[in-house]
Amino acid sequence: MKWSVSAPMGNPNQADDRELARWLRYYRDLGFTHLYRRETHAPQAAPSVEVAMAAKAPPLKPPPSIEAASRKPAASPPAPPRAHGAQQTGLFTPSAAPETLEQIREDLGDCRRCKLWQGRKNIVFGSGNPKAELVFVGEGPGADEDEQGLPFVGRAGQLLTDMIEKGLKIPRADVYICNIIKCRPPGNRKPEREEVAACRQFVERQLDAIHPRVICALGSTAVETLLGSRESMGSLRGQWYEFHGIPLMVTYHPAFLLRDPSRKSETWADLKKILAHLHPSS
C-alpha cells in the first residue's frame, strides 16, 4: 500500500513571505548588519538571501521557528533633527550613548601630543554647563588660566563674564567655555598649526557632546579651526555660519577688545543676534 501526504492548502506567496521573515529575524539575531533579498521569478522557489557581514559570522545553525524567534520593535520612522544629546538608531544599528565630556577629558589624559606640554602647569579643558545652550570657544589659555586650570579667568575672562552676564543676562555657569588648544603657548603667542592639529579633535568632540543651540567663536584662531576660513574678522563677524549643523556666530575675542575698546559696540551687536536666536519671542 502506498501512502500519500498532501501539503497544507494556502497561498504560496504568503508561505514565502513567512519563510523570508523567519530568515530575516534569524540573521538579525546573529548580529548581521545588512540583509539583501534577491528577487526570483521561479514558481514556488525559496527566496535567496545574501548576507553582507561587518564581522566574521559564527557557524550557521537551523533558524528557530517563527513562534520561538525573539520579537523586537520595528524601526521607528525618520525623526526630526535631534535634540540635545539625542542619537538616531535603526533596526540593525546598536544603540550607543553619546560621548560625555568626562570621557573626552579622560581620553585627553596627561596630553603630550604636541610640544606645549613641556611648559604648561595645567591642562585647561573647559568649564560650565555640560548641557549648555550656548558655548563660547576661544583661542587658548593665558597665564592665569594655566595657573588655575580654568578658561577665561584673567582680564579677558572678566570681560567675557560681563558680556555673558550683563549683556546676555545669562549666568556664566549656564554656558560652556573652552578653547581650541588646551595648553598655554609660550608668551601667549598664537598657536602653531601642528599644535592646533593636535588639539582640534578634542574641541570638536566637546561641541558634539554638548550639542548646544549656538556656538560663539571668539577670535581668528577659533574661526580658522572651526570654519576653515582665514578671512578678516571684520568681514566674518556678525554673520551666521554652521559647525556640524549647529548655528555659529563669529565675534571678536575679549583680549582684542581690551586692546581696542572701540570694537565693543560691534561685539554687542553680535551678542544681540545670539540672544535673539536663543529667545526669538523676547
Short mmCIF file of C-alpha atoms in Angstrom, two decimals:
data_model
loop_
_atom_site.label_atom_id
_atom_site.label_comp_id
_atom_site.label_asym_id
_atom_site.label_seq_id
_atom_site.Cartn_x
_atom_site.Cartn_y
_atom_site.Cartn_z
CA MET A 1 0.00 0.00 0.00
CA LYS A 2 1.24 3.45 -0.86
CA TRP A 3 0.70 6.43 1.38
CA SER A 4 0.42 9.96 0.05
CA VAL A 5 0.95 13.14 2.04
CA SER A 6 -0.91 16.26 1.00
CA ALA A 7 0.67 19.68 1.61
CA PRO A 8 -1.47 22.16 3.53
CA MET A 9 -3.59 24.30 1.27
CA GLY A 10 -2.85 28.00 1.23
CA ASN A 11 -1.36 30.92 -0.69
CA PRO A 12 2.22 30.03 -1.77
CA ASN A 13 3.22 33.72 -1.69
CA GLN A 14 2.18 34.00 1.97
CA ALA A 15 4.27 30.94 2.79
CA ASP A 16 7.29 32.53 1.03
CA ASP A 17 6.82 35.75 2.98
CA ARG A 18 6.69 33.88 6.29
CA GLU A 19 9.82 31.96 5.39
CA LEU A 20 11.63 35.17 4.44
CA ALA A 21 10.54 36.84 7.68
CA ARG A 22 11.88 33.88 9.67
CA TRP A 23 15.27 34.09 7.94
CA LEU A 24 15.44 37.85 8.39
CA ARG A 25 14.86 37.56 12.14
CA TYR A 26 17.37 34.74 12.33
CA TYR A 27 20.16 36.71 10.63
CA ARG A 28 19.35 39.81 12.65
CA ASP A 29 19.70 37.86 15.91
CA LEU A 30 23.11 36.63 14.70
CA GLY A 31 24.24 40.24 14.55
CA PHE A 32 24.34 40.81 10.78
CA THR A 33 24.06 44.49 9.92
CA HIS A 34 22.78 44.28 6.32
CA LEU A 35 20.45 41.88 4.57
CA TYR A 36 19.65 41.87 0.87
CA ARG A 37 16.92 39.98 -0.89
CA ARG A 38 17.47 38.80 -4.46
CA GLU A 39 14.19 38.54 -6.34
CA THR A 40 13.45 35.28 -8.14
CA HIS A 41 10.69 34.50 -10.60
CA ALA A 42 10.88 30.71 -10.42
CA PRO A 43 7.50 29.34 -9.25
CA GLN A 44 7.44 28.46 -5.56
CA ALA A 45 11.23 28.85 -5.33
CA ALA A 46 12.61 29.55 -1.89
CA PRO A 47 13.89 33.15 -1.57
CA SER A 48 17.63 33.64 -1.87
CA VAL A 49 19.20 35.84 0.79
CA GLU A 50 22.66 37.37 0.55
CA VAL A 51 24.23 38.45 3.78
CA ALA A 52 26.74 41.33 3.99
CA MET A 53 28.59 40.90 7.26
CA ALA A 54 30.52 43.54 9.21
CA ALA A 55 32.41 40.79 11.03
CA LYS A 56 33.02 37.06 10.57
CA ALA A 57 29.78 35.22 11.35
CA PRO A 58 29.57 32.17 13.62
CA PRO A 59 28.69 28.78 12.06
CA LEU A 60 25.10 28.77 10.86
CA LYS A 61 22.51 26.67 12.65
CA PRO A 62 18.96 25.93 11.54
CA PRO A 63 16.83 29.02 12.12
CA PRO A 64 14.42 28.90 15.04
CA SER A 65 10.73 28.63 14.34
CA ILE A 66 8.68 31.76 13.83
CA GLU A 67 6.97 31.24 17.17
CA ALA A 68 10.29 30.91 19.04
CA ALA A 69 12.02 33.83 17.35
CA SER A 70 12.50 36.86 19.57
CA ARG A 71 10.23 39.71 18.57
CA LYS A 72 11.78 43.19 18.52
CA PRO A 73 10.08 46.53 17.79
CA ALA A 74 10.13 47.67 14.19
CA ALA A 75 12.42 50.50 13.20
CA SER A 76 10.86 53.86 14.01
CA PRO A 77 10.13 56.35 11.20
CA PRO A 78 12.61 59.12 10.40
CA ALA A 79 12.85 61.54 13.31
CA PRO A 80 13.13 65.34 13.18
CA PRO A 81 16.54 66.97 13.88
CA ARG A 82 17.75 65.59 17.19
CA ALA A 83 17.52 67.48 20.43
CA HIS A 84 20.32 67.80 22.99
CA GLY A 85 22.41 64.60 23.09
CA ALA A 86 19.90 62.53 21.11
CA GLN A 87 21.06 59.93 18.59
CA GLN A 88 19.08 58.07 15.97
CA THR A 89 19.19 54.27 15.74
CA GLY A 90 17.83 51.90 13.10
CA LEU A 91 16.76 48.26 13.06
CA PHE A 92 20.32 46.95 12.71
CA THR A 93 22.10 49.89 14.41
CA PRO A 94 23.19 49.22 18.01
CA SER A 95 22.02 51.84 20.48
CA ALA A 96 25.00 53.74 21.89
CA ALA A 97 25.06 56.52 24.44
CA PRO A 98 26.54 59.83 23.22
CA GLU A 99 30.09 60.62 24.30
CA THR A 100 30.33 62.62 27.51
CA LEU A 101 32.71 65.44 28.43
CA GLU A 102 34.13 63.23 31.17
CA GLN A 103 35.01 60.55 28.61
CA ILE A 104 36.66 63.12 26.33
CA ARG A 105 38.69 64.52 29.24
CA GLU A 106 39.78 61.01 30.18
CA ASP A 107 40.87 60.38 26.60
CA LEU A 108 42.85 63.65 26.61
CA GLY A 109 44.68 62.42 29.69
CA ASP A 110 48.08 63.91 30.54
CA CYS A 111 48.37 65.10 26.96
CA ARG A 112 51.77 65.20 25.25
CA ARG A 113 50.54 65.26 21.67
CA CYS A 114 52.49 68.46 20.90
CA LYS A 115 55.38 70.37 22.44
CA LEU A 116 53.19 72.71 24.52
CA TRP A 117 53.05 70.18 27.35
CA GLN A 118 56.66 70.98 28.21
CA GLY A 119 55.86 74.45 29.56
CA ARG A 120 52.35 74.09 30.93
CA LYS A 121 51.26 73.98 34.55
CA ASN A 122 47.72 72.76 33.92
CA ILE A 123 45.65 71.45 31.06
CA VAL A 124 42.71 73.82 30.56
CA PHE A 125 39.93 71.57 29.27
CA GLY A 126 36.84 73.74 29.68
CA SER A 127 34.20 74.64 32.24
CA GLY A 128 30.49 75.27 32.54
CA ASN A 129 27.19 73.53 31.94
CA PRO A 130 27.61 70.25 30.00
CA LYS A 131 24.07 70.77 28.67
CA ALA A 132 24.55 74.42 27.79
CA GLU A 133 22.53 76.03 25.01
CA LEU A 134 25.43 78.42 24.33
CA VAL A 135 29.14 77.56 24.02
CA PHE A 136 31.98 80.08 23.69
CA VAL A 137 35.20 78.89 22.01
CA GLY A 138 38.36 80.95 22.37
CA GLU A 139 41.99 80.50 21.33
CA GLY A 140 44.00 79.12 24.25
CA PRO A 141 44.91 79.57 27.91
CA GLY A 142 46.85 82.57 29.20
CA ALA A 143 48.98 82.81 32.35
CA ASP A 144 46.01 82.98 34.74
CA GLU A 145 44.26 80.11 33.03
CA ASP A 146 47.42 78.00 33.06
CA GLU A 147 47.76 78.67 36.78
CA GLN A 148 44.18 77.78 37.70
CA GLY A 149 43.36 75.19 35.04
CA LEU A 150 40.18 77.09 34.05
CA PRO A 151 39.37 79.01 30.85
CA PHE A 152 38.91 82.80 30.75
CA VAL A 153 39.74 83.75 34.34
CA GLY A 154 42.11 86.69 33.67
CA ARG A 155 41.25 90.20 32.46
CA ALA A 156 39.86 88.90 29.18
CA GLY A 157 37.85 86.37 31.17
CA GLN A 158 36.33 89.10 33.31
CA LEU A 159 35.27 90.95 30.18
CA LEU A 160 33.75 87.74 28.78
CA THR A 161 31.86 87.26 32.05
CA ASP A 162 30.45 90.79 31.71
CA MET A 163 29.45 90.06 28.11
CA ILE A 164 27.58 86.94 29.26
CA GLU A 165 26.00 88.15 32.50
CA LYS A 166 25.50 91.87 31.90
CA GLY A 167 24.95 91.70 28.14
CA LEU A 168 23.12 88.42 27.58
CA LYS A 169 21.66 88.27 31.11
CA ILE A 170 22.76 84.64 31.43
CA PRO A 171 24.70 83.30 34.44
CA ARG A 172 28.20 82.31 33.37
CA ALA A 173 27.65 78.89 34.98
CA ASP A 174 24.83 78.23 32.49
CA VAL A 175 27.07 78.44 29.41
CA TYR A 176 30.11 76.34 28.48
CA ILE A 177 33.51 77.88 27.75
CA CYS A 178 36.54 76.21 26.17
CA ASN A 179 39.48 76.91 23.88
CA ILE A 180 40.87 75.48 20.67
CA ILE A 181 44.10 74.43 22.41
CA LYS A 182 44.31 73.17 25.98
CA CYS A 183 47.85 74.27 26.96
CA ARG A 184 49.31 77.76 27.16
CA PRO A 185 51.67 78.73 24.32
CA PRO A 186 54.89 80.44 25.46
CA GLY A 187 54.37 84.18 25.88
CA ASN A 188 50.70 83.80 24.87
CA ARG A 189 51.74 83.59 21.21
CA LYS A 190 49.33 82.42 18.51
CA PRO A 191 49.15 78.60 18.42
CA GLU A 192 51.12 76.94 15.65
CA ARG A 193 49.49 74.73 13.04
CA GLU A 194 50.67 71.41 14.50
CA GLU A 195 49.55 72.49 17.98
CA VAL A 196 46.05 73.24 16.71
CA ALA A 197 46.01 69.96 14.78
CA ALA A 198 46.87 68.03 17.95
CA CYS A 199 44.02 69.62 19.93
CA ARG A 200 41.38 70.02 17.25
CA GLN A 201 39.67 66.67 17.74
CA PHE A 202 39.02 67.43 21.40
CA VAL A 203 37.26 70.77 20.94
CA GLU A 204 35.20 69.27 18.11
CA ARG A 205 34.21 66.34 20.32
CA GLN A 206 33.33 68.75 23.15
CA LEU A 207 30.97 70.63 20.84
CA ASP A 208 29.43 67.41 19.54
CA ALA A 209 28.93 66.10 23.09
CA ILE A 210 27.24 69.29 24.31
CA HIS A 211 25.41 69.97 21.03
CA PRO A 212 24.37 73.49 22.02
CA ARG A 213 21.84 75.63 20.21
CA VAL A 214 24.52 78.24 19.43
CA ILE A 215 28.33 78.36 19.25
CA CYS A 216 30.12 81.70 19.58
CA ALA A 217 33.62 81.65 18.04
CA LEU A 218 35.84 84.23 19.72
CA GLY A 219 38.65 85.48 17.50
CA SER A 220 40.55 84.33 14.45
CA THR A 221 42.03 81.07 15.78
CA ALA A 222 38.60 79.72 16.70
CA VAL A 223 37.22 80.79 13.32
CA GLU A 224 40.11 79.28 11.34
CA THR A 225 39.79 75.98 13.21
CA LEU A 226 36.01 75.57 13.24
CA LEU A 227 35.17 77.15 9.88
CA GLY A 228 38.43 76.78 7.95
CA SER A 229 38.35 80.47 6.99
CA ARG A 230 41.26 82.90 7.01
CA GLU A 231 39.23 85.96 6.06
CA SER A 232 39.45 89.02 8.27
CA MET A 233 37.42 89.17 11.45
CA GLY A 234 35.85 92.39 10.22
CA SER A 235 34.35 90.57 7.23
CA LEU A 236 33.31 87.45 9.17
CA ARG A 237 31.90 88.82 12.42
CA GLY A 238 28.20 89.32 12.94
CA GLN A 239 27.18 86.61 10.48
CA TRP A 240 25.72 83.15 10.99
CA TYR A 241 27.63 80.04 9.96
CA GLU A 242 27.32 76.34 10.80
CA PHE A 243 29.52 73.84 12.58
CA HIS A 244 28.26 70.24 12.38
CA GLY A 245 24.76 71.60 11.85
CA ILE A 246 24.94 73.96 14.85
CA PRO A 247 24.47 77.72 14.24
CA LEU A 248 27.76 79.56 14.84
CA MET A 249 28.26 83.29 15.37
CA VAL A 250 31.66 84.95 14.91
CA THR A 251 32.75 87.88 17.07
CA TYR A 252 35.89 89.47 18.49
CA HIS A 253 37.97 87.87 21.22
CA PRO A 254 37.73 89.67 24.58
CA ALA A 255 41.53 90.11 24.65
CA PHE A 256 41.26 92.04 21.37
CA LEU A 257 38.52 94.22 22.86
CA LEU A 258 40.82 95.10 25.75
CA ARG A 259 43.33 96.37 23.19
CA ASP A 260 40.70 98.11 21.05
CA PRO A 261 37.62 99.06 23.12
CA SER A 262 36.09 100.83 20.10
CA ARG A 263 35.03 97.39 18.79
CA LYS A 264 32.82 96.67 21.80
CA SER A 265 29.74 98.11 20.10
CA GLU A 266 30.15 95.70 17.18
CA THR A 267 30.57 92.82 19.61
CA TRP A 268 27.41 93.83 21.45
CA ALA A 269 25.55 93.79 18.12
CA ASP A 270 26.78 90.23 17.57
CA LEU A 271 25.67 89.18 21.05
CA LYS A 272 22.20 90.59 20.44
CA LYS A 273 21.87 88.29 17.42
CA ILE A 274 22.76 85.32 19.64
CA LEU A 275 20.19 86.45 22.20
CA ALA A 276 17.51 86.79 19.52
CA HIS A 277 18.28 83.27 18.29
CA LEU A 278 18.07 81.80 21.79
CA HIS A 279 14.92 83.74 22.70
CA PRO A 280 13.14 84.67 19.46
CA SER A 281 9.95 85.80 21.23
CA SER A 282 11.64 88.27 23.60
#
